[in-house]
Short mmCIF file of C-alpha atoms in Angstrom, two decimals:
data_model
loop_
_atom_site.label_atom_id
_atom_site.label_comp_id
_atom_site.label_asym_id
_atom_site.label_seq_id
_atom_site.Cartn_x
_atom_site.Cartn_y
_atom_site.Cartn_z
CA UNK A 430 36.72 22.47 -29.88
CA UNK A 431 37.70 19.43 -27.87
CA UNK A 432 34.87 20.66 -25.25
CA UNK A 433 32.30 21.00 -28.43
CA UNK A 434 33.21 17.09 -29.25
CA UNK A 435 33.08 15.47 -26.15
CA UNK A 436 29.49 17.60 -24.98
CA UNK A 437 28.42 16.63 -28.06
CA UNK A 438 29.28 12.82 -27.66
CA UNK A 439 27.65 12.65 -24.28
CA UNK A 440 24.19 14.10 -25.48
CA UNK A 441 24.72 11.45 -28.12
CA UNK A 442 25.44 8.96 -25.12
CA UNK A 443 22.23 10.21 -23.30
CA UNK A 444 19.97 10.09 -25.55
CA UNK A 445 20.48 7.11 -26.76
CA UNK A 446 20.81 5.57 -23.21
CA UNK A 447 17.42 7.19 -22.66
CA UNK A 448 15.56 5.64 -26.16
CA UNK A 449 16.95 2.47 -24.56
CA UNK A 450 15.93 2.02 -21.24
CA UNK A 451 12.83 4.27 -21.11
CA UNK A 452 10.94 2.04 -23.65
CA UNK A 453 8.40 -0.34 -23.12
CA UNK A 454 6.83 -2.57 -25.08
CA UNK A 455 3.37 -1.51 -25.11
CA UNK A 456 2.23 -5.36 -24.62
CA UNK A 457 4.07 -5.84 -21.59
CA UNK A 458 2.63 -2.71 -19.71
CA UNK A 459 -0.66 -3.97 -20.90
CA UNK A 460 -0.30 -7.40 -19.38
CA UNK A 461 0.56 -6.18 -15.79
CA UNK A 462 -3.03 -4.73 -14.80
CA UNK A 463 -5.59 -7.11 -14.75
CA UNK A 464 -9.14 -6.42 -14.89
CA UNK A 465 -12.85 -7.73 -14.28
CA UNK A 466 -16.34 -7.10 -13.38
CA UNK A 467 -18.91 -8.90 -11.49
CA UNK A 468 -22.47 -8.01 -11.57
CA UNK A 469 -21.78 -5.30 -8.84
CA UNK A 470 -18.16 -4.11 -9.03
CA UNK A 471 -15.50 -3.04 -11.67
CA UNK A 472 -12.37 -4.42 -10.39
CA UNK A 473 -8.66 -4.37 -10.95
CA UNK A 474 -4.62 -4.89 -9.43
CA UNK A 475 -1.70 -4.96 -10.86
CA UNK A 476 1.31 -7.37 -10.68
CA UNK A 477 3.15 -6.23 -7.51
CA UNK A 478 6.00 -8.00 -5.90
CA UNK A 479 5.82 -7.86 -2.29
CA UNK A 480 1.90 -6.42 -2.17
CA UNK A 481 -0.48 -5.92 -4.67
CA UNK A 482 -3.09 -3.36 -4.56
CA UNK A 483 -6.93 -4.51 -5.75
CA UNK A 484 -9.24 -1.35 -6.46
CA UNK A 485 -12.70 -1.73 -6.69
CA UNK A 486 -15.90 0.30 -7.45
CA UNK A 487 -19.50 -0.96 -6.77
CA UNK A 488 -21.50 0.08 -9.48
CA UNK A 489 -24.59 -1.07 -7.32
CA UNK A 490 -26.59 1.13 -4.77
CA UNK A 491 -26.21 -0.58 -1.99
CA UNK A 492 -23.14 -1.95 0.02
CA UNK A 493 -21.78 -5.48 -1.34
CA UNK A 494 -18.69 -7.49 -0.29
CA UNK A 495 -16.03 -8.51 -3.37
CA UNK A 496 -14.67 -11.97 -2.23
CA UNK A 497 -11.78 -13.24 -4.33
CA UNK A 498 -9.13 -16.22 -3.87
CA UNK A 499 -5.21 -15.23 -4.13
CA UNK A 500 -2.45 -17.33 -5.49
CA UNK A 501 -1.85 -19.50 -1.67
CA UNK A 502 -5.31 -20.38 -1.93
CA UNK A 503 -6.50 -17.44 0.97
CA UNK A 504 -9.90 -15.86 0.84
CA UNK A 505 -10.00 -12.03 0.50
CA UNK A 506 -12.93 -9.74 0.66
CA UNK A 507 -13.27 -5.91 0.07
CA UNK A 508 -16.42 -4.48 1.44
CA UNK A 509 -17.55 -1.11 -1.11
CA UNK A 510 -20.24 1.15 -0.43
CA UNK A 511 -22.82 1.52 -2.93
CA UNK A 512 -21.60 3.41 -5.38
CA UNK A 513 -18.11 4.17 -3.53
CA UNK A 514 -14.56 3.14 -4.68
CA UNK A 515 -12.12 1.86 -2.55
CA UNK A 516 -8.52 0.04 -2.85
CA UNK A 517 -7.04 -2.23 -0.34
CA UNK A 518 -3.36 -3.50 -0.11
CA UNK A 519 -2.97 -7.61 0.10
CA UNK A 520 0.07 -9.87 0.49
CA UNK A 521 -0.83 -12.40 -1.51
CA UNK A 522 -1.45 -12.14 -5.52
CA UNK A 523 -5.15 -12.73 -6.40
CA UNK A 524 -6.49 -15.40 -8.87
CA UNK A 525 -8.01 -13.31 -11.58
CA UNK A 526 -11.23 -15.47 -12.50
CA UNK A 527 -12.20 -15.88 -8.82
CA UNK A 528 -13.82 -12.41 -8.02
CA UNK A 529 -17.34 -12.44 -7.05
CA UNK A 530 -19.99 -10.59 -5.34
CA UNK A 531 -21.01 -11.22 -2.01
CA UNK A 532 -23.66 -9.88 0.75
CA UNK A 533 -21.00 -9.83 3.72
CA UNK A 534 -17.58 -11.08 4.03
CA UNK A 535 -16.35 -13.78 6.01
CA UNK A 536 -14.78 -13.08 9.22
CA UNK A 537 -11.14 -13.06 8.92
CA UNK A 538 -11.03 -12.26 5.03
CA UNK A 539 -10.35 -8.50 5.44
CA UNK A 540 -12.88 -5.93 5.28
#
């Protein structure tokens, strides 16, 4: 009996342990992906904390660049073959509104 009670007060435990800290609110998951498009390229990262991870897919036929400032004020570029996806690691958090399209990327900004 005193088994019965104490199994029975540590699925009680779990469970509610579980409810707990497996919720999220659905606002907050929301908010940590960030997406955009350019005229080329569906784009989007979420927050990261030591890297975050951009992916990318050029919508157009042929193969573009997607240049983008990050939070230190560093140029990035991803070059995407037409109609290919691709996802590239960076150290530095990007600035949402500065994605853009471009015909080749600069040297030293990555791809």
């Amino acid at each position: 009996m005193k088994i019965a009670k104490r199994l029975g007060a540590v699925a009680a435990t779990t469970a509610a342990l579980v409810g707990f800290i497996g919720t999220v609110p659905a606002a907050a998951a929301a908010d940590s992906v960030h997406r955009g498009s350019t005229t080329c390229f569906n784009w989007s990262w979420g927050d990261g904390t030591v890297t975050w991870t951009i992916y990318a897919h050029n919508t157009c036929g042929s193969a573009k660049g997607l240049e983008f400032t990050t939070s230190v004020g560093a140029t990035g570029c991803m070059w995407v073959s037409g109609g290919a996806k691709e996802h590239h690691k960076y150290p530095d958090k990007p600035n949402s509104n500065s994605f853009h399209d471009v015909k080749e990327c600069p040297p030293g900004t990555g791809d």
